[in-house]
Coordinates of C-alpha atoms in Angstrom, one line a residue:
M1098 CA 59.8 129.5 241.4
A1099 CA 58.8 128.4 237.9
V1100 CA 55.1 128.3 239.0
G1101 CA 55.4 131.8 240.3
V1102 CA 56.9 132.9 237.0
L1103 CA 54.1 131.3 235.0
I1104 CA 51.6 133.2 237.2
A1105 CA 53.5 136.5 236.5
L1106 CA 53.5 135.7 232.8
G1107 CA 49.7 135.3 232.9
E1108 CA 49.3 138.6 234.7
S1109 CA 51.8 140.5 232.5
L1110 CA 51.0 139.5 228.9
S1111 CA 48.5 142.3 228.4
P1112 CA 50.3 145.2 226.6
G1113 CA 50.9 148.1 228.9
T1114 CA 50.7 146.0 232.1
Y1115 CA 53.7 146.1 234.3
T1116 CA 55.0 146.0 237.9
D1117 CA 57.9 148.3 238.7
V1118 CA 59.4 148.3 242.2
R1119 CA 62.5 150.5 242.7
F1120 CA 64.7 152.1 245.4
T1121 CA 67.4 154.7 245.3
W1122 CA 70.8 153.1 245.4
L1123 CA 73.0 156.2 245.3
H1124 CA 72.0 159.9 245.5
L1125 CA 74.1 162.9 244.6
P1126 CA 72.6 166.1 246.0
A1127 CA 72.0 169.2 244.0
P1128 CA 74.9 171.7 243.8
P1129 CA 74.8 174.8 246.0
P1130 CA 73.1 178.0 244.7
G1131 CA 75.3 179.8 242.3
H1132 CA 77.2 176.7 241.2
P1133 CA 75.4 175.4 238.1
G1134 CA 76.1 171.8 237.1
A1135 CA 74.9 169.1 234.7
F1136 CA 72.2 168.0 237.1
P1137 CA 70.8 171.1 239.0
N1138 CA 68.3 169.0 240.8
G1139 CA 70.7 166.3 241.8
F1140 CA 71.3 162.8 240.5
S1141 CA 70.2 159.4 241.7
L1142 CA 71.1 155.9 240.6
V1143 CA 68.1 153.6 241.0
M1144 CA 67.8 149.9 241.3
G1145 CA 64.5 148.2 240.7
T1146 CA 62.5 145.2 239.5
L1147 CA 60.4 145.5 236.3
V1148 CA 58.0 142.8 235.3
D1149 CA 56.4 143.5 232.0
P1150 CA 55.6 141.3 228.9
L1151 CA 59.2 141.1 227.8
S1152 CA 60.7 140.2 231.2
A1153 CA 57.8 137.8 232.0
L1154 CA 58.4 135.9 228.8
M1155 CA 62.2 135.7 229.5
L1156 CA 61.5 134.6 233.1
V1157 CA 59.6 131.5 231.9
V1158 CA 62.5 130.6 229.6
V1159 CA 65.2 131.0 232.2
T1160 CA 63.4 129.3 235.1
V1161 CA 61.9 126.4 233.2
V1162 CA 65.0 125.5 231.3
G1163 CA 67.2 126.2 234.3
F1164 CA 65.2 123.8 236.5
L1165 CA 65.3 121.0 233.9
V1166 CA 69.1 121.5 233.4
M1167 CA 69.6 121.3 237.2
L1168 CA 67.5 118.1 237.4
Y1169 CA 69.5 116.6 234.4
S1170 CA 72.8 117.6 236.1
I1171 CA 72.1 115.3 239.1
E1172 CA 73.0 112.2 237.1
Y1173 CA 75.0 113.7 234.2
M1174 CA 77.5 115.4 236.6
R1175 CA 77.4 112.7 239.3
K1176 CA 80.9 111.4 238.8
E1177 CA 82.5 114.8 238.3
R1178 CA 84.9 116.4 240.8
G1179 CA 84.1 119.8 242.2
L1180 CA 80.3 119.4 242.3
P1181 CA 79.8 122.1 245.0
R1182 CA 81.6 124.5 242.8
Y1183 CA 79.5 123.5 239.8
Y1184 CA 76.2 124.0 241.5
A1185 CA 77.3 127.2 243.1
E1186 CA 78.3 128.6 239.7
L1187 CA 75.2 127.3 238.0
S1188 CA 72.9 128.8 240.7
L1189 CA 74.7 132.2 240.5
F1190 CA 74.4 132.0 236.7
L1191 CA 70.7 131.6 236.9
A1192 CA 70.3 134.3 239.5
A1193 CA 72.3 136.7 237.4
M1194 CA 70.2 136.0 234.4
N1195 CA 67.0 136.5 236.4
G1196 CA 68.4 139.8 237.7
L1197 CA 69.2 140.9 234.1
V1198 CA 65.7 140.3 232.8
L1199 CA 64.1 142.0 235.8
A1200 CA 66.3 145.1 235.7
D1201 CA 64.3 148.3 235.3
N1202 CA 67.2 150.4 234.0
L1203 CA 70.2 150.0 231.7
L1204 CA 72.9 150.4 234.4
E1205 CA 71.4 147.6 236.6
F1206 CA 71.0 145.6 233.4
F1207 CA 74.8 146.1 232.7
L1208 CA 75.8 145.0 236.2
F1209 CA 73.9 141.7 235.9
W1210 CA 75.1 141.4 232.3
E1211 CA 78.7 141.4 233.5
L1212 CA 77.9 138.8 236.2
V1213 CA 76.4 136.5 233.6
G1214 CA 79.7 136.8 231.6
L1215 CA 81.7 136.0 234.7
C1216 CA 79.7 132.9 235.5
S1217 CA 80.0 131.7 231.9
Y1218 CA 83.8 132.0 232.2
F1219 CA 83.7 129.8 235.4
L1220 CA 81.4 127.2 233.8
I1221 CA 83.0 126.9 230.4
G1222 CA 86.3 126.4 232.2
F1223 CA 84.8 124.0 234.7
H1224 CA 87.4 121.4 233.7
Y1225 CA 90.2 124.0 234.0
E1226 CA 92.8 121.2 234.4
R1227 CA 92.3 120.6 230.6
P1228 CA 94.2 123.2 228.6
A1229 CA 91.4 123.3 225.9
A1230 CA 88.8 124.1 228.5
A1231 CA 90.9 126.8 230.2
S1232 CA 91.7 128.3 226.8
A1233 CA 88.0 128.3 225.7
A1234 CA 87.0 130.0 229.0
K1235 CA 89.5 132.8 228.4
E1236 CA 88.5 133.2 224.8
A1237 CA 84.8 133.5 225.7
F1238 CA 85.7 136.0 228.4
L1239 CA 87.9 138.2 226.2
V1240 CA 85.7 138.2 223.1
T1241 CA 82.6 139.1 225.0
R1242 CA 84.5 141.9 226.8
V1243 CA 84.9 143.6 223.4
G1244 CA 81.1 143.7 223.1
D1245 CA 80.7 144.7 226.8
V1246 CA 82.9 147.8 226.3
M1247 CA 80.8 148.8 223.3
F1248 CA 77.6 148.2 225.4
L1249 CA 78.9 150.5 228.2
L1250 CA 79.8 153.2 225.7
G1251 CA 76.3 152.9 224.2
I1252 CA 74.8 153.4 227.7
F1253 CA 76.8 156.6 228.2
L1254 CA 75.8 157.9 224.7
Y1255 CA 72.1 157.3 225.3
F1256 CA 72.4 159.1 228.7
A1257 CA 74.3 162.0 227.0
V1258 CA 71.2 162.5 224.8
Y1259 CA 68.4 161.9 227.3
G1260 CA 69.9 161.8 230.8
A1261 CA 69.8 165.5 231.6
K1262 CA 66.4 166.2 230.1
G1263 CA 64.2 165.0 232.9
P1264 CA 61.2 162.7 232.5
G1265 CA 60.1 161.6 229.1
L1266 CA 61.1 159.1 226.4
G1267 CA 61.9 156.4 229.0
W1268 CA 64.7 158.4 230.6
A1269 CA 65.0 160.7 233.6
A1270 CA 67.7 162.7 235.3
S1271 CA 67.0 160.5 238.3
G1272 CA 68.6 157.5 236.6
F1273 CA 69.0 155.2 233.6
L1274 CA 65.3 154.2 233.9
F1275 CA 63.3 152.3 231.3
V1276 CA 59.9 153.4 232.7
Q1277 CA 59.0 156.9 233.7
G1278 CA 55.5 157.8 234.8
N1279 CA 52.9 155.8 233.0
H1280 CA 54.2 152.7 231.3
A1281 CA 54.4 153.3 227.6
F1282 CA 56.4 151.5 224.9
L1283 CA 58.0 153.6 222.3
A1284 CA 57.0 153.3 218.7
G1285 CA 59.7 154.7 216.4
V1286 CA 62.8 156.6 217.2
P1287 CA 62.9 159.2 220.0
A1288 CA 63.9 162.7 219.1
G1289 CA 67.5 163.6 219.7
N1290 CA 70.9 164.1 218.2
P1291 CA 70.7 161.6 215.2
T1292 CA 74.5 161.1 215.1
L1293 CA 74.8 160.3 218.7
L1294 CA 71.7 158.0 218.6
T1295 CA 73.1 156.1 215.6
V1296 CA 76.5 155.6 217.3
A1297 CA 74.8 154.6 220.5
G1298 CA 72.7 152.0 218.6
I1299 CA 75.9 150.6 217.0
M1300 CA 77.5 150.3 220.4
I1301 CA 74.4 148.5 221.8
L1302 CA 74.5 146.2 218.7
G1303 CA 78.2 145.5 219.4
G1304 CA 77.4 144.4 223.0
A1305 CA 74.6 142.2 221.7
A1306 CA 76.8 140.7 219.0
G1307 CA 79.4 139.7 221.6
K1308 CA 77.0 138.1 224.0
S1309 CA 74.9 136.4 221.3
A1310 CA 77.9 135.4 219.2
Q1311 CA 77.0 137.2 216.1
F1312 CA 79.4 137.7 213.3
P1313 CA 82.3 138.6 213.7
L1314 CA 82.3 138.0 217.4
D1315 CA 81.0 134.4 217.1
V1316 CA 84.3 132.6 217.5
W1317 CA 84.0 131.9 221.2
L1318 CA 80.7 130.0 221.1
P1319 CA 81.8 126.8 219.3
D1320 CA 84.9 126.6 221.5
A1321 CA 82.6 127.0 224.6
M1322 CA 81.6 123.3 224.0
E1323 CA 84.6 122.4 226.2
G1324 CA 82.3 123.0 229.1
P1325 CA 79.9 120.3 230.4
T1326 CA 77.0 119.6 228.1
T1327 CA 74.6 120.9 230.8
V1328 CA 76.4 124.2 230.7
S1329 CA 76.1 124.3 226.9
A1330 CA 72.4 123.6 227.2
L1331 CA 71.9 126.5 229.6
I1332 CA 74.2 129.0 227.8
H1333 CA 72.8 128.3 224.4
A1334 CA 69.1 127.9 225.3
A1335 CA 68.1 130.2 228.1
T1336 CA 70.8 132.4 229.5
M1337 CA 74.0 134.0 228.1
V1338 CA 73.4 134.1 224.4
A1339 CA 69.7 135.0 224.8
A1340 CA 70.8 138.0 226.8
G1341 CA 72.2 139.7 223.7
V1342 CA 68.9 139.4 221.8
Y1343 CA 67.1 140.5 224.9
L1344 CA 69.3 143.6 225.0
L1345 CA 68.4 144.5 221.4
A1346 CA 64.7 143.9 222.2
V1347 CA 64.7 146.1 225.3
T1348 CA 66.6 148.8 223.4
S1349 CA 64.2 148.6 220.5
V1350 CA 61.1 148.8 222.7
F1351 CA 62.1 151.4 225.2
L1352 CA 64.6 153.6 223.1
G1353 CA 64.3 152.7 219.5
F1354 CA 66.9 152.5 216.7
T1355 CA 67.7 154.8 213.9
A1356 CA 67.0 153.7 210.3
F1357 CA 70.8 153.1 209.7
D1358 CA 71.0 151.0 212.9
S1359 CA 68.0 148.9 211.9
L1360 CA 69.6 148.2 208.5
L1361 CA 72.9 147.2 210.2
I1362 CA 71.0 144.9 212.6
V1363 CA 69.1 143.3 209.7
A1364 CA 72.4 142.8 207.8
L1365 CA 74.2 141.3 210.8
G1366 CA 71.3 138.9 211.6
G1367 CA 71.0 137.8 208.0
I1368 CA 74.7 137.2 207.4
T1369 CA 75.2 135.4 210.7
T1370 CA 72.2 133.1 210.1
F1371 CA 73.6 131.8 206.8
F1372 CA 77.3 132.0 207.8
A1373 CA 76.9 129.8 210.9
A1374 CA 74.7 127.3 209.2
T1375 CA 77.3 126.7 206.5
M1376 CA 79.8 125.7 209.1
A1377 CA 77.3 123.4 210.9
V1378 CA 76.9 121.2 207.7
V1379 CA 80.5 119.8 208.0
Q1380 CA 81.0 119.5 211.8
P1381 CA 82.0 116.0 213.1
D1382 CA 81.3 117.0 216.7
I1383 CA 77.7 116.6 217.7
K1384 CA 77.8 119.5 220.2
R1385 CA 79.5 121.8 217.7
V1386 CA 76.7 121.1 215.2
I1387 CA 74.2 122.3 217.7
A1388 CA 76.4 125.2 218.7
Y1389 CA 76.6 126.6 215.2
S1390 CA 72.8 126.0 215.0
T1391 CA 72.4 128.3 218.0
I1392 CA 74.4 131.1 216.3
S1393 CA 72.3 130.7 213.2
Q1394 CA 69.0 130.8 215.1
L1395 CA 70.1 133.8 217.1
G1396 CA 70.8 135.5 213.7
Y1397 CA 67.1 135.0 212.9
M1398 CA 66.1 136.7 216.1
V1399 CA 68.4 139.6 215.5
L1400 CA 67.0 139.9 211.9
A1401 CA 63.5 140.2 213.3
V1402 CA 64.4 142.9 215.8
G1403 CA 66.2 144.9 213.1
A1404 CA 63.2 144.7 210.8
G1405 CA 60.9 146.0 213.6
F1406 CA 59.3 142.7 214.7
T1407 CA 60.8 142.7 218.2
M1408 CA 58.1 140.6 219.8
V1409 CA 58.2 138.0 217.1
G1410 CA 61.9 137.8 217.5
L1411 CA 61.3 137.1 221.2
Y1412 CA 58.6 134.6 220.3
H1413 CA 61.3 132.7 218.3
L1414 CA 63.6 133.0 221.3
F1415 CA 60.9 131.5 223.5
T1416 CA 60.3 128.4 221.3
H1417 CA 64.0 128.1 220.5
A1418 CA 64.9 127.8 224.1
F1419 CA 62.9 124.6 224.5
F1420 CA 64.0 122.7 221.4
K1421 CA 67.6 123.8 221.7
A1422 CA 67.8 122.7 225.3
L1423 CA 66.2 119.4 224.2
L1424 CA 68.9 119.0 221.5
F1425 CA 71.8 119.7 223.8
L1426 CA 70.5 117.4 226.6
A1427 CA 69.8 114.6 224.1
A1428 CA 73.3 115.0 222.8
G1429 CA 74.5 114.9 226.4
A1430 CA 72.7 111.6 226.9
V1431 CA 74.4 110.2 223.8
I1432 CA 77.9 111.4 225.0
H1433 CA 77.1 110.1 228.5
A1434 CA 76.3 106.7 227.0
V1435 CA 79.0 106.2 224.4
G1436 CA 81.8 108.4 225.7
T1437 CA 82.5 110.4 222.6
Q1438 CA 81.3 113.5 220.7
D1439 CA 82.5 112.3 217.3
L1440 CA 79.5 111.6 215.1
F1441 CA 81.6 109.4 212.8
R1442 CA 82.3 107.0 215.6
M1443 CA 78.7 106.7 216.6
G1444 CA 75.9 104.9 214.7
G1445 CA 73.0 102.6 215.5
L1446 CA 72.0 104.3 218.7
R1447 CA 68.3 104.4 217.8
K1448 CA 67.9 100.7 218.8
R1449 CA 69.6 101.1 222.1
M1450 CA 68.4 104.6 223.0
P1451 CA 65.0 105.0 221.4
L1452 CA 63.8 107.7 223.8
T1453 CA 66.9 109.8 223.2
A1454 CA 66.6 109.2 219.4
A1455 CA 63.0 110.3 219.4
A1456 CA 63.8 113.4 221.6
F1457 CA 66.6 114.4 219.2
A1458 CA 64.4 113.9 216.2
I1459 CA 61.6 116.1 217.8
G1460 CA 64.2 118.8 218.5
G1461 CA 65.5 118.6 215.0
L1462 CA 62.0 118.8 213.4
A1463 CA 61.3 121.9 215.6
L1464 CA 64.6 123.4 214.6
A1465 CA 64.0 122.8 210.9
G1466 CA 60.6 124.4 211.1
I1467 CA 58.5 121.4 210.2
P1468 CA 54.8 121.7 211.3
P1469 CA 53.3 121.3 213.8
F1470 CA 56.5 121.6 215.9
A1471 CA 57.2 124.8 217.8
G1472 CA 59.9 126.2 215.5
F1473 CA 57.5 126.2 212.6
W1474 CA 55.2 128.8 214.1
S1475 CA 57.8 131.2 215.3
K1476 CA 60.1 130.8 212.3
D1477 CA 57.3 131.4 209.9
D1478 CA 56.0 134.4 211.8
L1479 CA 59.5 135.8 211.7
L1480 CA 60.1 135.3 208.0
A1481 CA 56.7 136.5 207.1
G1482 CA 57.2 139.7 209.2
V1483 CA 60.6 140.4 207.5
Y1484 CA 59.1 139.7 204.1
S1485 CA 56.4 142.2 204.7
T1486 CA 59.0 145.0 205.1
L1487 CA 60.8 144.4 201.8
G1488 CA 58.6 146.7 199.8
S1489 CA 59.4 149.7 202.0
H1490 CA 63.0 148.6 202.7
P1491 CA 64.4 147.0 199.5
A1492 CA 67.9 147.0 201.1
Y1493 CA 66.7 144.1 203.3
W1494 CA 66.3 141.8 200.4
P1495 CA 69.8 140.1 200.4
F1496 CA 69.6 139.4 204.1
F1497 CA 66.1 138.0 203.9
L1498 CA 67.2 135.7 201.1
L1499 CA 70.2 134.5 203.1
A1500 CA 67.9 133.8 206.0
F1501 CA 65.4 132.0 203.7
A1502 CA 68.2 129.8 202.2
T1503 CA 69.3 128.9 205.7
V1504 CA 66.0 127.0 206.2
F1505 CA 67.3 124.3 203.8
L1506 CA 70.7 124.2 205.5
T1507 CA 69.1 123.8 208.9
G1508 CA 67.1 120.8 207.9
Y1509 CA 70.2 119.3 206.3
Y1510 CA 72.7 119.7 209.1
I1511 CA 70.5 118.7 212.1
F1512 CA 69.4 115.5 210.4
R1513 CA 72.8 114.7 209.1
A1514 CA 73.7 114.6 212.8
W1515 CA 70.7 112.4 213.6
F1516 CA 71.4 109.9 210.8
L1517 CA 75.1 109.7 211.8
A1518 CA 74.4 109.1 215.5
F1519 CA 71.2 107.1 215.5
S1520 CA 70.8 105.2 212.2
G1521 CA 72.7 102.3 210.7
E1522 CA 75.0 100.1 212.8
P1523 CA 77.7 101.0 215.3
R1524 CA 80.8 102.1 213.6
D1525 CA 83.3 101.9 216.5
P1526 CA 83.2 98.7 218.6
S1527 CA 85.5 100.3 221.2
L1528 CA 82.8 102.7 222.3
H1529 CA 80.5 102.0 225.3
A1530 CA 77.4 100.0 224.5
G1531 CA 75.0 102.9 224.8
H1532 CA 71.9 102.9 226.9
E1533 CA 69.2 105.3 228.2
G1534 CA 70.0 107.3 231.2
P1535 CA 68.2 107.2 234.5
W1536 CA 65.0 109.2 235.2
E1537 CA 66.9 112.4 236.2
M1538 CA 68.0 112.5 232.5
T1539 CA 65.0 111.1 230.8
V1540 CA 62.3 113.2 232.5
P1541 CA 63.8 116.6 231.3
L1542 CA 64.0 115.1 227.8
V1543 CA 60.3 114.1 227.9
I1544 CA 59.2 117.5 229.2
L1545 CA 61.3 119.4 226.7
S1546 CA 60.0 117.2 223.9
A1547 CA 56.5 118.1 224.8
L1548 CA 57.3 121.8 224.9
A1549 CA 59.1 121.5 221.6
V1550 CA 55.8 120.2 220.1
V1551 CA 53.3 122.6 221.8
A1552 CA 55.2 125.8 222.6
G1553 CA 54.5 127.2 219.2
L1554 CA 50.8 126.9 219.8
F1555 CA 51.1 129.5 222.6
V1556 CA 50.5 132.0 219.7
Y1557 CA 46.8 131.1 219.9
L1558 CA 46.5 132.0 223.6
P1559 CA 44.6 135.4 223.7
G1560 CA 47.2 137.1 225.9
F1561 CA 50.1 135.8 223.9
Q1562 CA 48.4 136.8 220.6
A1563 CA 47.7 140.3 222.0
L1564 CA 51.4 140.6 222.9
L1565 CA 52.6 139.6 219.4
L1566 CA 50.0 141.9 217.8
H1567 CA 50.4 145.0 219.9
G1568 CA 53.4 144.3 222.2
G1569 CA 55.1 147.6 222.9
G1570 CA 53.8 149.3 219.9
V1571 CA 56.4 147.3 218.1
A1572 CA 55.2 145.6 215.0
G1573 CA 53.7 142.1 215.5
I1574 CA 51.9 139.9 213.0
P1575 CA 48.8 137.7 213.6
P1576 CA 49.0 133.9 213.4
V1577 CA 46.5 134.1 210.5
Y1578 CA 48.2 134.1 207.1
G1579 CA 47.0 135.6 203.8
T1580 CA 47.8 133.9 200.4
T1581 CA 51.3 135.4 200.3
Q1582 CA 52.2 134.3 203.8
L1583 CA 50.8 130.8 203.2
L1584 CA 52.9 130.5 200.0
L1585 CA 56.0 131.7 201.8
S1586 CA 55.3 129.1 204.5
A1587 CA 54.8 126.3 202.0
V1588 CA 58.1 127.2 200.3
G1589 CA 59.9 127.3 203.7
V1590 CA 58.6 123.9 204.8
S1591 CA 59.6 122.5 201.4
L1592 CA 63.1 123.8 201.8
A1593 CA 63.4 122.3 205.2
G1594 CA 62.0 119.0 204.0
G1595 CA 64.4 119.1 201.1
G1596 CA 67.3 119.5 203.4
I1597 CA 66.1 116.5 205.5
L1598 CA 65.8 114.4 202.3
V1599 CA 69.3 115.4 201.1
A1600 CA 70.6 114.4 204.6
W1601 CA 68.9 111.1 204.3
A1602 CA 70.2 110.5 200.8
L1603 CA 73.8 111.2 201.9
W1604 CA 73.8 109.8 205.4
G1605 CA 70.7 107.7 205.8
S1606 CA 71.1 104.2 207.3
G1607 CA 74.4 105.4 208.8
R1608 CA 76.2 105.4 205.4
I1609 CA 79.3 107.6 205.0
V1610 CA 80.3 108.7 201.5
P1611 CA 84.0 109.8 201.5
T1612 CA 84.8 112.9 199.6
P1613 CA 87.9 112.6 197.3
S1614 CA 90.6 115.0 198.5
A1615 CA 90.9 116.5 195.0
A1616 CA 87.2 117.3 194.7
P1617 CA 86.0 120.9 195.0
A1618 CA 83.7 119.9 197.8
A1619 CA 86.7 118.7 199.8
G1620 CA 88.3 122.1 199.5
M1621 CA 85.1 123.8 200.6
R1622 CA 84.9 121.4 203.5
R1623 CA 88.4 122.4 204.7
V1624 CA 87.4 126.1 204.5
L1625 CA 84.3 125.5 206.6
L1626 CA 86.1 123.4 209.2
A1627 CA 88.7 126.2 209.4
R1628 CA 85.8 128.6 210.0
Y1629 CA 86.6 130.6 206.9
G1630 CA 90.0 131.4 208.4
I1631 CA 88.4 133.9 210.9
K1632 CA 89.6 132.0 213.9
S1633 CA 93.1 131.8 212.5
A1634 CA 93.0 135.5 211.7
Y1635 CA 92.1 136.3 215.3
D1636 CA 94.9 134.1 216.5
W1637 CA 97.3 135.8 214.1
L1638 CA 96.1 139.2 215.2
G1639 CA 96.7 138.2 218.8
A1640 CA 100.0 136.6 218.2
T1641 CA 101.4 139.3 216.0
G1642 CA 99.6 142.6 216.3
V1643 CA 98.5 142.5 220.0
Y1644 CA 101.7 140.7 221.0
T1645 CA 103.9 143.2 219.1
V1646 CA 102.2 146.2 220.8
A1647 CA 102.5 144.4 224.1
R1648 CA 106.2 143.9 223.6
A1649 CA 106.7 147.5 222.6
A1650 CA 104.8 148.6 225.7
D1651 CA 106.9 146.3 227.8
F1652 CA 110.2 147.7 226.3
F1653 CA 109.0 151.3 226.9
D1654 CA 108.0 150.3 230.5
R1655 CA 111.3 148.5 231.2
F1656 CA 113.8 150.8 229.6
V1657 CA 112.2 154.2 229.5
I1658 CA 109.9 154.5 232.5
D1659 CA 111.7 152.0 234.7
G1660 CA 115.1 153.1 233.3
A1661 CA 114.5 156.7 234.3
V1662 CA 113.3 155.7 237.8
H1663 CA 116.2 153.3 238.3
G1664 CA 118.7 155.9 236.9
F1665 CA 117.6 158.4 239.6
E1666 CA 117.7 155.6 242.1
R1667 CA 121.3 154.7 241.2
A1668 CA 122.5 158.3 241.1
F1669 CA 121.1 159.1 244.5
G1670 CA 122.4 155.8 245.7
D1671 CA 125.9 156.6 244.5
L1672 CA 125.8 160.1 246.1
S1673 CA 124.6 158.7 249.4
E1674 CA 127.3 156.1 249.3
R1675 CA 130.0 158.7 248.9
M1676 CA 128.5 160.9 251.6
R1677 CA 128.3 157.9 253.9
R1678 CA 132.0 157.3 253.6
I1679 CA 132.8 160.6 255.2
Q1680 CA 130.8 159.7 258.3
T1681 CA 133.5 157.6 260.0
G1682 CA 132.7 158.4 263.7
L1683 CA 136.3 159.4 264.5
V1684 CA 136.9 162.7 266.3
S1685 CA 140.3 163.2 264.6
D1686 CA 138.6 163.0 261.2
Y1687 CA 136.0 165.5 262.1
A1688 CA 138.7 167.9 263.6
S1689 CA 140.6 167.7 260.3
Y1690 CA 137.3 168.6 258.4
V1691 CA 137.0 171.7 260.7
V1692 CA 140.6 172.7 260.1
G1693 CA 140.2 172.3 256.4
G1694 CA 137.0 174.4 256.4
L1695 CA 138.8 177.2 258.4
L1696 CA 141.6 177.2 255.9
V1697 CA 139.2 177.6 253.0
V1698 CA 137.5 180.5 254.8
A1699 CA 140.8 182.2 255.5
A1700 CA 141.9 181.8 251.9
L1701 CA 138.7 183.5 250.8
L1702 CA 139.2 186.4 253.2
L1703 CA 142.9 186.9 252.3
V1704 CA 142.8 186.4 248.6
V1705 CA 139.3 186.8 247.2
A1706 CA 138.1 189.6 249.5
P1707 CA 140.9 192.2 248.6
Y1708 CA 140.4 191.4 244.9
L1709 CA 136.7 192.2 245.1
V1710 CA 137.3 195.4 247.1
G1711 CA 139.9 196.5 244.5
R1712 CA 137.7 195.6 241.6
F1713 CA 134.4 197.0 242.7
G1714 CA 135.0 199.2 245.8
G1715 CA 137.8 201.5 244.7
G1716 CA 135.5 203.8 242.8

C-alpha cells in the first residue's frame, strides 16, 4: 500500500491536481410544490475519496510510519497478552486515519475523526487491567470529546453560512463538499456572515486543539504514555495528533479563517510550543519527554497554519512524523532492553546499544533543528514564514518570540534525555543488562533514521517545491533564503546548539547534579512536574464542580422526578388494594352490596326528591 501511496503522491503534488470519486449516501427529495423548505432542490449526503496534494502528503506519513510500527510490534509486543485485539485495533486505527485524510467532505471527515478517537481509547487502555492505563484511556476519550463537540458545532455553522447557497466556495446544497466543480483552493476568507464565520473558526480550532493536544486541552497526551510504546509512536507521529493539524490545514485551504481566528490560532500555537517545552525539561520519564516534545512541535505547525503558511506547517508535520516515530521507537528499544522508563535509573547504554543510541541522537538532532537533518529544513521554513508576517501583523510578535525561544529548550530537553540514558555508566545495577533488539526492531530504526536525515531535502524536489510555493493559493516560501532568513536560521541553529551544550554541561557523561530543595530552581521544577497545576485544576473541577452538579441532578432525579412517579404509583396501588378487598367472590357479600345500594336510592327518592320539588318546583 505504501508503494501505491508514493505513486499517488508523485501524481498529486502539482497544485490543482486531484482525484475525487464520490457517491450519494443519503438523498432527501425536494418538497412538494407549494411547500417551500430550506432545500427546494432536495438534499444529499455524499461520501467520497479525494486525493490531492494535502491528502497525498498525509497518506505517505500514515502508511510509511504505520507499516514500520507494525513491523516493530512483531517483537516488541511478542510477549503481551491479547495480541489479536492489539493488531485488530491498530489496523482499524490506521484504516480510520486513511479514511480521514481521503474524505472529500467535512461530514465524512468527522465520522472517521470519531473512529480515530475510539481506536485511541482502545489502544491507550490496551493494558486495561492496570488502573493507570484505564484512567489514561478515559481521560483521553473525555478531553478529546470536548474538542469533538466544538468541531461538530463548527461544521453546522459553516453549513449554515454556505450550505443552502448552491455551488461555489467549496460548498454545495448537495452536501458538505470540499470540492465543487473545478478544483480550486481558496485564497483568503470566503464572503459570508463574519460573526458566524469567526465562531465557526473558533469551533474548528477547538476540535483541532483537543485532537492535537493544544493548550489547554493538552493534559491527556502525556498520560497516554500508559499505552504500549508502539501505540505512542503511532499516535504522536502519524495518526491521532496529526489529525488536528490536518483539520486546520484543510479548513484553511478550502474554507479560510477570519483575521481574528488567524490571530487566535497563532496565539494558541505559540503558547503551546513554549508551554509544553518547559515541562519537557524536567521530566524523568523518557516517553513523557518525547510526549511533551510532540505537543510543542504540534504548536509550531498550528502557528504556521494561523500565520497563513499552511503547506509549510504540513511540511513540518511530514518531517516531524519520521523523527518523532524514530525517537519513540528508540525509546521503546531502551525500555524493552532495561525494563524501565525512568531516565535516572538508566545510563551507559551507548556501549551496549550503539545502534539505538545513534538512532535516538539522529532523531534528537532532527528535532532540535540541526542541519542537515530533516527538522532543520521544515522548522526554518516555518519560522522564516511566520517572521515574514510580523510587519503586517505586529500582534504575532509575542508568539513568534515564544516559538523562537523554544528552539533552545528543544535542544536542551532532548539531549538531556540522551545523556541520561546513553552516556556515563549504569546507575541501577538491578536493571536488565541492555542489548539491541532483533531485526524486527532494528530495521524500522534504520529506515526512520535515514528518513530523519533526508526527508527535509524533499523540499528540493520540483513537485514538492511547487507545492510549498503555490500549494492551494496558501502562502508558501521557497527553500532559498535572503540575508534576513539566513541570519534567522543562523540564530536558530545557535540556539539549538546552545541548548545541546547546556544539556552536556549539566548531564554529560551521565552526571546528575542534585538541586537543593530550598533553591528557586527546585520550586520551579515542582511547578513544572505538576504541569503548572492545570491537571490538578481539571481534577478539582471534576471532583467538585462536575461531581456537585451530578449529585444535584441525581437528587432531582431521585426525589423529584422519581418521587412524583413513585407517589402516583403508591397512590394508585393503595386505591387498587382497597378496591381489591371488596372483591371477595362470596354471593352473600354481593347481595348485601345490592341491598345497600337500593337503600341509598330509596333514601334519595324519599328525602332528597321531595326537598328539591318543594324548593324549586313549587313556583
